Coordinates of C-alpha atoms in Angstrom, one line a residue:
X1352 CA 125.9 95.0 -66.6
X1353 CA 126.6 97.3 -63.1
X1354 CA 124.5 97.0 -59.8
X1355 CA 124.3 100.0 -58.7
X1356 CA 122.9 100.2 -55.1
X1357 CA 122.2 104.0 -54.4
X1358 CA 121.2 105.0 -50.5
X1359 CA 119.2 107.6 -49.5
X1360 CA 118.6 108.2 -45.5
X1361 CA 116.8 111.7 -46.6
X1362 CA 113.6 112.8 -46.4
X1363 CA 112.3 111.7 -50.0
X1364 CA 110.6 115.1 -50.9
X1365 CA 113.8 117.2 -50.2
X1366 CA 116.7 117.8 -52.2
X1367 CA 119.4 115.1 -52.1
X1368 CA 116.2 112.7 -53.1
X1369 CA 115.2 114.8 -56.7
X1370 CA 118.9 114.6 -57.2
X1371 CA 118.9 111.3 -57.1
X1372 CA 115.8 111.0 -59.3
X1373 CA 117.5 113.4 -62.1
X1374 CA 120.9 111.0 -62.5
X1375 CA 118.8 108.3 -62.8
X1376 CA 116.8 109.5 -65.6
X1377 CA 120.5 110.5 -67.5
X1378 CA 121.4 106.6 -66.5
X1379 CA 122.5 104.6 -69.3
X1380 CA 120.6 101.4 -68.7
X1381 CA 122.7 99.7 -70.7
X1382 CA 125.8 99.4 -68.9
X1383 CA 124.3 100.1 -65.3
X1384 CA 121.4 98.7 -63.2
X1385 CA 119.8 101.0 -60.4
X1386 CA 118.4 99.7 -57.3
X1387 CA 117.2 102.3 -54.6
X1388 CA 117.1 101.9 -50.4
X1389 CA 115.2 104.6 -48.9
X1390 CA 115.5 106.0 -45.8
X1391 CA 111.5 107.2 -46.7
X1392 CA 108.6 107.1 -49.1
X1393 CA 108.3 110.3 -50.0
X1394 CA 107.3 112.7 -53.9
X1395 CA 111.4 112.1 -55.3
X1396 CA 111.3 108.1 -54.5
X1397 CA 108.2 107.2 -56.4
X1398 CA 109.0 109.0 -59.2
X1399 CA 111.7 106.5 -58.9
X1400 CA 109.6 104.1 -58.9
X1401 CA 107.6 105.7 -61.8
X1402 CA 111.0 104.8 -63.4
X1403 CA 110.8 101.1 -62.9
X1404 CA 114.5 101.6 -60.2
X1405 CA 113.5 98.5 -58.1
X1406 CA 113.9 100.5 -54.9
X1407 CA 113.5 99.2 -51.5
X1408 CA 111.7 100.8 -48.4
X1409 CA 113.3 101.0 -45.0
X1410 CA 111.0 103.3 -42.5
X1411 CA 114.4 103.8 -40.5
X1412 CA 114.7 106.9 -38.7
X1413 CA 118.1 108.7 -38.5
X1414 CA 120.0 109.7 -34.9
X1415 CA 119.2 113.8 -34.4
X1416 CA 121.5 113.8 -31.1
X1417 CA 125.1 113.5 -31.3
X1418 CA 126.6 113.0 -28.0
X1419 CA 129.6 110.5 -28.3
X1420 CA 127.9 108.2 -25.7
X1421 CA 124.1 107.8 -27.8
X1422 CA 125.9 107.9 -30.6
X1423 CA 128.0 104.6 -30.2
X1424 CA 124.8 102.8 -28.6
X1425 CA 123.1 103.9 -31.9
X1426 CA 125.5 102.3 -33.8
X1427 CA 125.5 99.3 -31.9
X1428 CA 121.3 99.2 -31.8
X1429 CA 120.7 100.9 -35.2
X1430 CA 123.2 101.3 -37.9
X1431 CA 125.2 97.0 -36.6
X1432 CA 121.8 95.3 -37.6
X1433 CA 120.9 97.4 -40.4
X1434 CA 124.4 97.3 -41.4
X1435 CA 123.9 93.4 -41.8
X1436 CA 120.2 94.1 -43.5
X1437 CA 121.8 96.0 -46.9
X1438 CA 124.9 94.1 -47.2
X1439 CA 122.4 90.9 -46.9
X1440 CA 120.1 92.3 -49.9
X1441 CA 124.1 93.4 -51.6
X1442 CA 124.1 89.9 -52.8
X1443 CA 120.6 89.3 -52.7
X1444 CA 121.0 91.9 -55.7
X1445 CA 124.8 91.1 -57.0
X1446 CA 125.8 94.9 -55.9
X1447 CA 129.4 95.8 -57.2
X1448 CA 129.1 99.6 -56.4
X1449 CA 127.2 101.9 -54.0
X1450 CA 126.7 105.3 -53.5
X1451 CA 125.8 107.4 -50.6
X1452 CA 123.7 110.2 -51.5
X1453 CA 123.6 111.3 -48.5
X1454 CA 125.5 112.6 -45.8
X1455 CA 127.9 110.8 -44.0
X1456 CA 126.6 111.0 -40.2
X1457 CA 123.4 108.6 -41.5
X1458 CA 124.7 107.3 -43.8
X1459 CA 126.9 104.8 -41.8
X1460 CA 125.3 101.0 -41.9
X1461 CA 125.9 101.7 -45.9
X1462 CA 129.0 102.9 -45.5
X1463 CA 130.0 99.6 -43.8
X1464 CA 127.5 97.1 -45.5
X1465 CA 129.5 98.1 -47.8

C-alpha cells in the first residue's frame, strides 16, 4: 500500500482544503493510505478527519511579507525546523509520496522534507 502525505497550508476552510476533501472521498483506500498535515484546523479538515484519515494539525503561520531578506530569515528560522518536523513524520508514517496541496511559496517545508 502506498502512503501519501497531503500537506495543506491554507486556513482549512477554503478552496484548497475543500478540494482535498473531495479528492480523499474518491481515493482508492485499498491502494493508498492518506495522511494529512494541516497548518490550520478548519471545517474541511474536520470533514477529512470524519473520513477516517489520519490528520496532524500544526498551527504554523504562513509568511505574509515577501522581501528577500525577510524571506531568507523566515526560511531559516521557520521553514527549516518545519521541514525537520515533517521529515520525521514522513519516516514515522512510512510516506512514499508527498502531495503539496497549495502553492509552493507556502509549502517550502513540505518540499524540503520530501
